[in-house]
Short mmCIF file of C-alpha atoms and ligand atoms in Angstrom, two decimals:
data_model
loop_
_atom_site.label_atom_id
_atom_site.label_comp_id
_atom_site.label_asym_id
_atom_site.label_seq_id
_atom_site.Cartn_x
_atom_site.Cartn_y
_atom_site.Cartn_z
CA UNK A 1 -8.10 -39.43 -21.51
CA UNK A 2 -7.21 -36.15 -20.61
CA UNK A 3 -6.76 -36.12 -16.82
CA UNK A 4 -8.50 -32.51 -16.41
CA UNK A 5 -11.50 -34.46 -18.05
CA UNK A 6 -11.09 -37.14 -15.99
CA UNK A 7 -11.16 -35.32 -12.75
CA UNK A 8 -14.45 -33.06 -13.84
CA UNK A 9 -15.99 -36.80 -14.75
CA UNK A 10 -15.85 -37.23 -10.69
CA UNK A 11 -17.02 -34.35 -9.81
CA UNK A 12 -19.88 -34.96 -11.88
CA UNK A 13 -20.93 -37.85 -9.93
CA UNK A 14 -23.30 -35.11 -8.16
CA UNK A 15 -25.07 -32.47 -10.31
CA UNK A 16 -23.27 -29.18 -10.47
CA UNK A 17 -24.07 -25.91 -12.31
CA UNK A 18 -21.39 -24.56 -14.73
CA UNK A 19 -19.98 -22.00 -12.73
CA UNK A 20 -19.59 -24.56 -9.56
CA UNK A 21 -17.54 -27.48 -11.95
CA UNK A 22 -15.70 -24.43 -13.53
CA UNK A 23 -14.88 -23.25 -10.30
CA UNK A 24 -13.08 -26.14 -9.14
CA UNK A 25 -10.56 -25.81 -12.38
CA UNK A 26 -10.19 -22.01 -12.26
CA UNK A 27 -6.78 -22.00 -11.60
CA UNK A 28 -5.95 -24.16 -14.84
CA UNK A 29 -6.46 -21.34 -17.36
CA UNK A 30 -7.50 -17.89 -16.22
CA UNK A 31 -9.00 -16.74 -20.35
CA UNK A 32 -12.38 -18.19 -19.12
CA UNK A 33 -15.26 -17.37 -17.09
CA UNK A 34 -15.98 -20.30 -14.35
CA UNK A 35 -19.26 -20.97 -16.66
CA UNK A 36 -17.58 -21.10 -19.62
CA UNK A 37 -14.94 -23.56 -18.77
CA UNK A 38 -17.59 -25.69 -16.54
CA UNK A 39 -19.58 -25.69 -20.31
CA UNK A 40 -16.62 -26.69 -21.87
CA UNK A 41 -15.76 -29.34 -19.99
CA UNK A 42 -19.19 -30.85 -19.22
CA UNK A 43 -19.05 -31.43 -23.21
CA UNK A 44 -15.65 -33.17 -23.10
CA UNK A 45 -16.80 -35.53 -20.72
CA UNK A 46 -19.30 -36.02 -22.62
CA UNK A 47 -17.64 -36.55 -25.90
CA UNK A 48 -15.41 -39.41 -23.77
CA UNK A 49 -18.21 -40.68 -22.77
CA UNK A 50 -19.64 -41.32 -26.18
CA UNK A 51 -16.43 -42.58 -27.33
CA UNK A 52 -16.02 -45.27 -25.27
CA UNK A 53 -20.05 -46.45 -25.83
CA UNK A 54 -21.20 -44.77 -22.66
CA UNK A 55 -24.33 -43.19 -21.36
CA UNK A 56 -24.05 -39.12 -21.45
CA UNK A 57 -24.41 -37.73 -18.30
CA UNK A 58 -27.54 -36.77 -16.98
CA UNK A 59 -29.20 -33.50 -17.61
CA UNK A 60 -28.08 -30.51 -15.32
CA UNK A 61 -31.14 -29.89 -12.69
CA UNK A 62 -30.30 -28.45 -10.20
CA UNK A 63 -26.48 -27.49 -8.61
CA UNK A 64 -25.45 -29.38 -5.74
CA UNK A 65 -23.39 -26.83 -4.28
CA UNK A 66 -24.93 -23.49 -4.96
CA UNK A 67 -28.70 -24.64 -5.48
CA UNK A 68 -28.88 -21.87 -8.54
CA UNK A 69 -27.64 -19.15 -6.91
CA UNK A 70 -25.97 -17.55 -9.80
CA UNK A 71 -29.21 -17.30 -11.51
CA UNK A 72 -29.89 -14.69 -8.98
CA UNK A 73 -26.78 -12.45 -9.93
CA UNK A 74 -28.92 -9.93 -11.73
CA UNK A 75 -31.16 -9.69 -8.85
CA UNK A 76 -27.98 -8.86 -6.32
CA UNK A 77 -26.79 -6.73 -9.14
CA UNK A 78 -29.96 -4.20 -9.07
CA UNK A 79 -30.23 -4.69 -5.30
CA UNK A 80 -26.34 -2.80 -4.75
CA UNK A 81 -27.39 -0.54 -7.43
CA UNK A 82 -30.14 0.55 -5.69
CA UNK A 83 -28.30 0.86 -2.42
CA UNK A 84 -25.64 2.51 -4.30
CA UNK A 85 -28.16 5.02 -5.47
CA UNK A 86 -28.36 6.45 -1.93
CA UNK A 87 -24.58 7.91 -1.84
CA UNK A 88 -22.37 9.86 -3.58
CA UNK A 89 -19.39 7.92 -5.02
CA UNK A 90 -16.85 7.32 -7.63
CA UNK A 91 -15.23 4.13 -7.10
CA UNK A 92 -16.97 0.52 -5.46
CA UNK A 93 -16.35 -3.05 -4.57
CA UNK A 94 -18.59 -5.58 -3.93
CA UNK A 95 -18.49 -7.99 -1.15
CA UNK A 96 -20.34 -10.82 -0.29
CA UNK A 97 -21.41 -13.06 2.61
CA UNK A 98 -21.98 -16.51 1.70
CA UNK A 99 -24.77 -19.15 2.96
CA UNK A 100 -22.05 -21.19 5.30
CA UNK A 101 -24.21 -24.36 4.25
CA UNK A 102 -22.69 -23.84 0.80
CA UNK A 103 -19.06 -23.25 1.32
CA UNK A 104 -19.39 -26.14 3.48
CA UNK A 105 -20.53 -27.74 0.42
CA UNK A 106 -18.13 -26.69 -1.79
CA UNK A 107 -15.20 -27.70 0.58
CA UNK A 108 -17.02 -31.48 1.05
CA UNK A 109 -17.03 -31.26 -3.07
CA UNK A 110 -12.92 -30.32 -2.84
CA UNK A 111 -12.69 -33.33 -0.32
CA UNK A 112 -13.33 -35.22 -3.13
CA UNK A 113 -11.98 -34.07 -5.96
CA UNK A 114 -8.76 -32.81 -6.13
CA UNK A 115 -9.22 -28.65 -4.97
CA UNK A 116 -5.52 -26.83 -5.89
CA UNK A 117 -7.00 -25.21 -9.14
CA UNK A 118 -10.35 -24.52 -7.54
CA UNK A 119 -11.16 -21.18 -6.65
CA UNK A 120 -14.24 -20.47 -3.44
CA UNK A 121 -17.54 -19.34 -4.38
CA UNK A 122 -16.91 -16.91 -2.83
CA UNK A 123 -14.50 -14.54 -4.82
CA UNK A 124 -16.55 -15.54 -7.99
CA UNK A 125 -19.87 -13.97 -6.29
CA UNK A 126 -17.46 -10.72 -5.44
CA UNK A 127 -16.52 -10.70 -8.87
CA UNK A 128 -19.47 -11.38 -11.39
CA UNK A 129 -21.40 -9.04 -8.80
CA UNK A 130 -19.16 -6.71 -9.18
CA UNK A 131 -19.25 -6.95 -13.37
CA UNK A 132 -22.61 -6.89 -13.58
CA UNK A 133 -22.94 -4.26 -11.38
CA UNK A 134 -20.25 -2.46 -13.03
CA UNK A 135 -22.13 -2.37 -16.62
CA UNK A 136 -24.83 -0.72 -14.64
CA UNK A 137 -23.59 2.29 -13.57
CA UNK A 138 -20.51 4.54 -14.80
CA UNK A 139 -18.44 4.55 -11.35
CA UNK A 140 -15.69 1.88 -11.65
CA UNK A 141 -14.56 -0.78 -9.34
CA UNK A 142 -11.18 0.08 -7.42
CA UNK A 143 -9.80 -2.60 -4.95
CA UNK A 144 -7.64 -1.25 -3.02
CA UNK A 145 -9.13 1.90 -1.35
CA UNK A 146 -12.61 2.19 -3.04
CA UNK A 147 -15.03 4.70 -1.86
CA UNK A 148 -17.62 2.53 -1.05
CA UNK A 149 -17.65 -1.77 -0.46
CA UNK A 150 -21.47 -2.70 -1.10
CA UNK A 151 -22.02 -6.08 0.79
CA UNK A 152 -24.37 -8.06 -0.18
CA UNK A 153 -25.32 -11.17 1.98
CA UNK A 154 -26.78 -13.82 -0.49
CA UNK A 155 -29.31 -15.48 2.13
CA UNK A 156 -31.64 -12.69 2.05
CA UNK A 157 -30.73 -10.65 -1.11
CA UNK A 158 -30.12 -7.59 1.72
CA UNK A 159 -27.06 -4.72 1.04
CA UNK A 160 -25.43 -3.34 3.31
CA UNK A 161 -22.42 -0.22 2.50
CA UNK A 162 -19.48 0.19 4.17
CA UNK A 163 -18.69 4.09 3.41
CA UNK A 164 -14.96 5.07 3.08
CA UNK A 165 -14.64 8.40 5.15
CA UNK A 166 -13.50 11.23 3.60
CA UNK A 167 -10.64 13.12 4.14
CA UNK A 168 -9.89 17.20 3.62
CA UNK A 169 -6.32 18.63 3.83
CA UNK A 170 -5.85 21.87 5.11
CA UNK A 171 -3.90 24.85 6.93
CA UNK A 172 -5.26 25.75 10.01
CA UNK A 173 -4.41 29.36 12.10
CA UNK A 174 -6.21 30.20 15.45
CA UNK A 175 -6.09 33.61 16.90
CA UNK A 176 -7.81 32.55 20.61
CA UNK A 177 -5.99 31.31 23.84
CA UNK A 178 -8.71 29.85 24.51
CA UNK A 179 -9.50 27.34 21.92
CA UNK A 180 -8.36 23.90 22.01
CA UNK A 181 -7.15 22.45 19.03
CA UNK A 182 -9.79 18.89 19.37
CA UNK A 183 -13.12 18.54 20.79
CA UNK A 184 -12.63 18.19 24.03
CA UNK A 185 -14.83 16.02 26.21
CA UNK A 186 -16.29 16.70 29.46
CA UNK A 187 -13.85 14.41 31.88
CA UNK A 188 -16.09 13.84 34.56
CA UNK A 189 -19.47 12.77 32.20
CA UNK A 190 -17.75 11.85 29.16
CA UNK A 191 -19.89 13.64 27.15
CA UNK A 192 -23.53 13.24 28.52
CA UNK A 193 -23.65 16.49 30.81
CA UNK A 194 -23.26 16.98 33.81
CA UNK A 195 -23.40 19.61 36.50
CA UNK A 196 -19.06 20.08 36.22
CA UNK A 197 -19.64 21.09 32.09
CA UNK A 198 -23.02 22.81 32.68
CA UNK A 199 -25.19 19.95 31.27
CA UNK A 200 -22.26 20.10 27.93
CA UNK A 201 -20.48 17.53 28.03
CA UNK A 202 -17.35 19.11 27.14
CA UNK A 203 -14.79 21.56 28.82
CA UNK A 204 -14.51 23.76 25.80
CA UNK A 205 -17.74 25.63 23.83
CA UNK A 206 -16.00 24.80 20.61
CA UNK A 207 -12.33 23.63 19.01
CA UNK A 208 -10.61 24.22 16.09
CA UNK A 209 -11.71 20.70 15.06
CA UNK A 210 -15.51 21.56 15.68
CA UNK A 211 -15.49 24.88 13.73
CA UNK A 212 -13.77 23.25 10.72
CA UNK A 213 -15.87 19.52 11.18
CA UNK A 214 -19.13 20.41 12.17
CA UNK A 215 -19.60 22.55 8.42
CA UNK A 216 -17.67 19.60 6.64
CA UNK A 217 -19.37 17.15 8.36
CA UNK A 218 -22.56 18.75 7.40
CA UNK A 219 -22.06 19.23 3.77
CA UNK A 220 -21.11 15.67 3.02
CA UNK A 221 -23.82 14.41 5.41
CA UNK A 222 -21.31 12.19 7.48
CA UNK A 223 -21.94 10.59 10.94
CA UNK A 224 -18.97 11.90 13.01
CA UNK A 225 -15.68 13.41 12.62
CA UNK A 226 -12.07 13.15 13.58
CA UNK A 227 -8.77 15.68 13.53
CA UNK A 228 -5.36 14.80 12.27
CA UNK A 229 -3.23 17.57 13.16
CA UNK A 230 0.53 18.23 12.23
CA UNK A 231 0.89 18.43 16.27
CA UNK A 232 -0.69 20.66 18.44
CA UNK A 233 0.01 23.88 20.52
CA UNK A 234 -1.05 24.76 23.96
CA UNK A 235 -5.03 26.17 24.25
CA UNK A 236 -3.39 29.30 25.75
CA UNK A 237 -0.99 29.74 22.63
CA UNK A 238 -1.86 30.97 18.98
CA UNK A 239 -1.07 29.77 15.50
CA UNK A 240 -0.36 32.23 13.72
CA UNK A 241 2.12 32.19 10.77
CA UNK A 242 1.67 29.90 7.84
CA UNK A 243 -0.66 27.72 9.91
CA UNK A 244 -0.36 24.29 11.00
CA UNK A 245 -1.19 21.33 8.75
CA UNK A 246 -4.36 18.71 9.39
CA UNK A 247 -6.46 16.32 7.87
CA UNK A 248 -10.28 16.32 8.83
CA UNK A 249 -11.48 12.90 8.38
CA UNK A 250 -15.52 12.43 8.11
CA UNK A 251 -17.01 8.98 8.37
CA UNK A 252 -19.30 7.74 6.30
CA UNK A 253 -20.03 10.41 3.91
CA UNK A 254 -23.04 10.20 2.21
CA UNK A 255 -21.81 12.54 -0.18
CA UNK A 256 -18.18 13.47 -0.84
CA UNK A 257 -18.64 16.28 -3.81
CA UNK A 258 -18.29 19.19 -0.88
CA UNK A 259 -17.27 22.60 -2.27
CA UNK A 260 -14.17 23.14 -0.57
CA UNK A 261 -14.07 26.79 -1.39
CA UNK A 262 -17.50 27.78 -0.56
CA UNK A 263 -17.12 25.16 2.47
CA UNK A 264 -13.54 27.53 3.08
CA UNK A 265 -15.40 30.74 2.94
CA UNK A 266 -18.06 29.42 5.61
CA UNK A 267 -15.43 28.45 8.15
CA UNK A 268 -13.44 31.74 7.77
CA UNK A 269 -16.55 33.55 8.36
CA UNK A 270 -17.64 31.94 10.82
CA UNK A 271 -14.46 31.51 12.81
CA UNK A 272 -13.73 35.28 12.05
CA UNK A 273 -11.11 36.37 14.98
CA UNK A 274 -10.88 32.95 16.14
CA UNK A 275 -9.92 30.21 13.80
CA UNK A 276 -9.07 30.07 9.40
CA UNK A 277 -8.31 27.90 7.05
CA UNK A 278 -6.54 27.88 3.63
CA UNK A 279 -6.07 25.37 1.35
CA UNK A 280 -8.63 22.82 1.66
CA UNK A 281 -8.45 19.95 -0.73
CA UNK A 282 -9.40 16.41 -0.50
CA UNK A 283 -6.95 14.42 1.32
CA UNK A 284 -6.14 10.48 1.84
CA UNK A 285 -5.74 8.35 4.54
CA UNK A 286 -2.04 7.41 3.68
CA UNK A 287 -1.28 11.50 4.16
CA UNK A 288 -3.30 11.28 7.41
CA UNK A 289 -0.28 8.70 8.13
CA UNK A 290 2.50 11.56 6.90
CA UNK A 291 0.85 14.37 8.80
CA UNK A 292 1.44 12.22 11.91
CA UNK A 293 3.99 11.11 11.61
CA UNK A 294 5.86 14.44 10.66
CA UNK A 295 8.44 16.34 12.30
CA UNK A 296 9.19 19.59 11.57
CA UNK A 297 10.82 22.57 13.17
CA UNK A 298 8.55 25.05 15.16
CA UNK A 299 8.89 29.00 15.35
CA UNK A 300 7.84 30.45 18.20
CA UNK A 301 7.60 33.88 19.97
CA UNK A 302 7.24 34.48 23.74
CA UNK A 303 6.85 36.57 26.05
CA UNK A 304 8.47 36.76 29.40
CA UNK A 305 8.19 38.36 32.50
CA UNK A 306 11.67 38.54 34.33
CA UNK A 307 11.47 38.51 37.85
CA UNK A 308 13.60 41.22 38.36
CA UNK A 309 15.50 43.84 36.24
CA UNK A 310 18.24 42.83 33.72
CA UNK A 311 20.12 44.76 31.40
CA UNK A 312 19.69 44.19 27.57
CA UNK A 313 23.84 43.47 26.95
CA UNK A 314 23.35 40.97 29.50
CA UNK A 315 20.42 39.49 28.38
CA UNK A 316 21.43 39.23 25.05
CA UNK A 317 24.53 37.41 25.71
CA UNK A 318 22.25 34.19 27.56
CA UNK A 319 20.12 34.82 25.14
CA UNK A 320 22.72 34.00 21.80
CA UNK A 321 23.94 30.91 24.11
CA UNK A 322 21.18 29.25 23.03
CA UNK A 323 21.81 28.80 19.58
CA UNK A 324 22.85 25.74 18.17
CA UNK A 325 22.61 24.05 21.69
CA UNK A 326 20.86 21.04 22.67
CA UNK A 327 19.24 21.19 26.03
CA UNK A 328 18.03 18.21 28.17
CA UNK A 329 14.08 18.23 29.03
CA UNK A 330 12.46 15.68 31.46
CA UNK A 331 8.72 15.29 30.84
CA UNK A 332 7.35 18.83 32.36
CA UNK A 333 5.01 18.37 35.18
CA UNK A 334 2.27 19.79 34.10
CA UNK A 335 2.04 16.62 31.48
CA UNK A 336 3.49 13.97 33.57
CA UNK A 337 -0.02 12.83 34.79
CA UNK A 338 -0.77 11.64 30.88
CA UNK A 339 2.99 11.36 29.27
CA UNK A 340 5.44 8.73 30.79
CA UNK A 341 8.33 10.58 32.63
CA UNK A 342 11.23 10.46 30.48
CA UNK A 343 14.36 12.56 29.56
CA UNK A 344 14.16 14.03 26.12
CA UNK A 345 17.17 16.19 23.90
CA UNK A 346 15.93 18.79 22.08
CA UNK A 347 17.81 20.94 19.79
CA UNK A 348 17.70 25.22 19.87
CA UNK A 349 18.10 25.85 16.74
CA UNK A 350 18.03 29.90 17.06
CA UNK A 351 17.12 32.38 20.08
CA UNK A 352 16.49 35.78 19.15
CA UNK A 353 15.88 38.94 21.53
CA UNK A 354 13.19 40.97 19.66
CA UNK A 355 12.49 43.64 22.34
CA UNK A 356 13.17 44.64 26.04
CA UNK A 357 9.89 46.20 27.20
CA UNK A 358 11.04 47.43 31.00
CA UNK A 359 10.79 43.30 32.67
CA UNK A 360 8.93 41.80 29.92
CA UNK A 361 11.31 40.76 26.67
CA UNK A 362 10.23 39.37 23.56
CA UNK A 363 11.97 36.26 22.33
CA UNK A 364 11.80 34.51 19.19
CA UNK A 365 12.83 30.93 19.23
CA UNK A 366 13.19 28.10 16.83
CA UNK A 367 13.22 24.62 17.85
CA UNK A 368 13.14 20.98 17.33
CA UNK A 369 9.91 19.38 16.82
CA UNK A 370 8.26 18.38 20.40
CA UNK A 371 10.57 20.77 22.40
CA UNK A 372 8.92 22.21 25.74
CA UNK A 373 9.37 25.67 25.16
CA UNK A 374 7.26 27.48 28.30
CA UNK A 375 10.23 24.96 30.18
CA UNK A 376 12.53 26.27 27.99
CA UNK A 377 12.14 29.60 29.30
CA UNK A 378 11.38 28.40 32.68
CA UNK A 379 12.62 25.65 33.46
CA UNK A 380 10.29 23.72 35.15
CA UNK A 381 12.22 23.04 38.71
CA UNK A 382 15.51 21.99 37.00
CA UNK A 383 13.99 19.47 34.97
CA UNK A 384 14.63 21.11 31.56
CA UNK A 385 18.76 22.24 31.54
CA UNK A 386 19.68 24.55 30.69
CA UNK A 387 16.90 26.62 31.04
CA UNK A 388 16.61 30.85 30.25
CA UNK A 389 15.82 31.01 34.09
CA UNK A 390 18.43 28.76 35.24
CA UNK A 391 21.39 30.70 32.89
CA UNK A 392 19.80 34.33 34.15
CA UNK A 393 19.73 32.94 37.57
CA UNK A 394 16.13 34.40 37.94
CA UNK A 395 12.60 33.17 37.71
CA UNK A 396 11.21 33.53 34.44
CA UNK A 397 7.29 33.47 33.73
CA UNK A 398 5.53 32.97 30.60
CA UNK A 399 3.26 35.54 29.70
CA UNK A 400 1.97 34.24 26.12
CA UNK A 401 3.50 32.31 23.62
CA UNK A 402 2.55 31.67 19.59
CA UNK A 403 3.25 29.57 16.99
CA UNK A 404 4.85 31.71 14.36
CA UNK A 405 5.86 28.89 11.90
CA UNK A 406 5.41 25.21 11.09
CA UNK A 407 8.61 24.41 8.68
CA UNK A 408 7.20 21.28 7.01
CA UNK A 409 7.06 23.27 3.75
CA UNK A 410 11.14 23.97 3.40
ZN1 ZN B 501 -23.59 -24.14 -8.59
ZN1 ZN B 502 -19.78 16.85 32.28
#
């Protein structure tokens, strides 16, 4: 006799449902549903049976392992559907949770019979949920990054949704020095208020992240939101240029059909003088993982306040030793209480002299992604070398500084 037979024969010795005998050969041939291999073989035993003068096994009742449970799959079916009905989505899994009483059936049922073609009850619950909830509805079933897992815990018929967030790509510019790119907490309350933030909770009225978040946020009816940005400049400097990539990330969506243009328009009016997008499209978390990990070149200008008089021949000649150079930074101190203190190269890629304005000259610089530049022009005590101050032999102070290009594009 056919040993497959043989082996489903055992397993027989306790009542099992289709699906739970048919589960235990799955691996044997994949062209069948558990059920419909479980049929099939229940009737082969049966036929041996016969052959060799035997009683025929007694009538199915009532499953051993999963006490009927998959005559409940349309019930979980219309109980995600339902649950479904509350978002907006286009692709869904569904996951269960399983009674622990009956996987620790089904592995005492392995003990005994041989279980290296058997599949667990569990993936077969995640997968004829998942069918029958898929010829419900039109969105389709996507396993690795669906927009929405739909859990269903068996015991009590309840769903629960685990929402993807959703993610927006964008260009961001920001014509305030006094904007920080993130929300920025209160540090003394965390957040609650208190008498340092005026009852606030944060240092900073608003940030680029809240004016472009807070609308987004809004529109796809999410519960919080985070900001991926392609680096960041100081509060005190602008971004001006071609802007500076991000990725706003919303969790849990409720809906993720936003109108990025009308959402675009909102932001730009709103932030009018202070902070505009361009570009907004929906975005991923893999290119959340690109933006940060990035590097481009940065275009800067600055101003600079010498301390004292120097002529323009002279300046221009420290200033064109710049280019091409590679220049030593240790971590500035006005970051060392949050960045371990370590020496960095950076490459100067170009140093321009735009203007001479009596003591204040205009410089346009373009550097290496995470180069210092206020210590640059400064710098810093000796700690960045060689420095505009240090080659001028005169104190050099910063009197703005913007971002005039991000070069991730070239
Ligand atoms: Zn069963
Ligand atoms: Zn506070």
């Amino acid at each position: 006799m056919n040993e497959l037979v043989v082996r489903a024969e055992k397993a027989l010795d306790q009542d099992l449902c289709d699906h739970c005998l048919g589960r235990l050969f799955a691996l044997v041939d994949t062209g069948l549903s558990n059920d419909e291999r479980g049929r099939s073989l229940r009737m082969a035993v049966n036929l041996s049976r016969s052959l060799e003068n035997q009683e025929p096994l007694l009538p199915h009742v009532r499953c051993s392992v999963c006490d009927e449970m998959f005559d409940m799959l349309p019930r979980f079916a219309a109980a995600v559907v339902e649950k479904l009905g509350t978002i907006e989505f286009e692709t869904f899994l569904v996951g269960t949770r399983v009674d622990p009483i009956i996987m620790e059936r089904e592995e005492r049922l392995w003990g005994m019979v041989s279980q290296d073609k058997a599949e667990t009850i569990k993936a077969e619950f995640n997968r004829e949920i998942g069918k029958a909830v898929q010829a419900l509805i039109p969105q389709e079933v996507e396993f690795a990054t669906p927009d929405v897992v739909a859990l269903v815990d068996t015991r009590f018929c309840h769903v629960e949704l685990d929402i993807s967030p959703l993610f927006v790509y964008g260009r961001y510019r920001k014509f305030s020095r006094e904007i920080p790119q993130t929300r920025w907490p209160c540090n003394r309350c965390r957040g609650k208020g208190c008498s340092k933030c005026g009852g606030k909770g944060k240092m900073y009225q608003t940030s680029v992240q809240e004016f472009i978040g807070d609308p987004l946020q809004r529109e796809a009816v999410g519960v919080d939101h985070f900001f991926h940005g392609m680096g960041r400049e100081d509060i005190d400097a602008r971004m001006l240029g071609n802007g500076r990539p991000f990725v706003l990330e919303v969790r849990e969506p409720r809906k993720r059909r936003v109108d990025l243009l009308a959402l675009q328009a909102e932001i730009n009016e709103v932030g009018r003088e202070r902070v505009e997008v361009e570009g907004l499209r929906f975005s991923s978390r893999e290119e959340v993982r690109q933006i940060k990990n990035a590097s481009p070149d940065k275009e800067y200008r600055v101003w600079v306040r010498l301390e004292s008089k120097v002529n323009k021949e002279q300046l221009n000649e420290v200033v064109q030793s710049f280019k091409r150079i590679r220049i030593t930074q240790q971590t500035p101190t006005r970051v060392s209480h949050r960045r371990a203190d370590l020496a960095r190269e950076r490459e100067i890629k170009d140093l321009v002299l735009e203007e001479l304005d009596g003591q204040v000259a205009t410089l346009r610089v373009r550097t290496e992604a995470g180069t210092y530049v206020k210590e640059l022009v400064h710098g810093d005590s000796g700690r960045t070398v060689p420095s505009l101050a240090g080659k001028l032999g005169i104190a050099c102070v910063v009197e703005a500084l913007d971002v005039i290009e991000i070069a991730d594009q070239t």
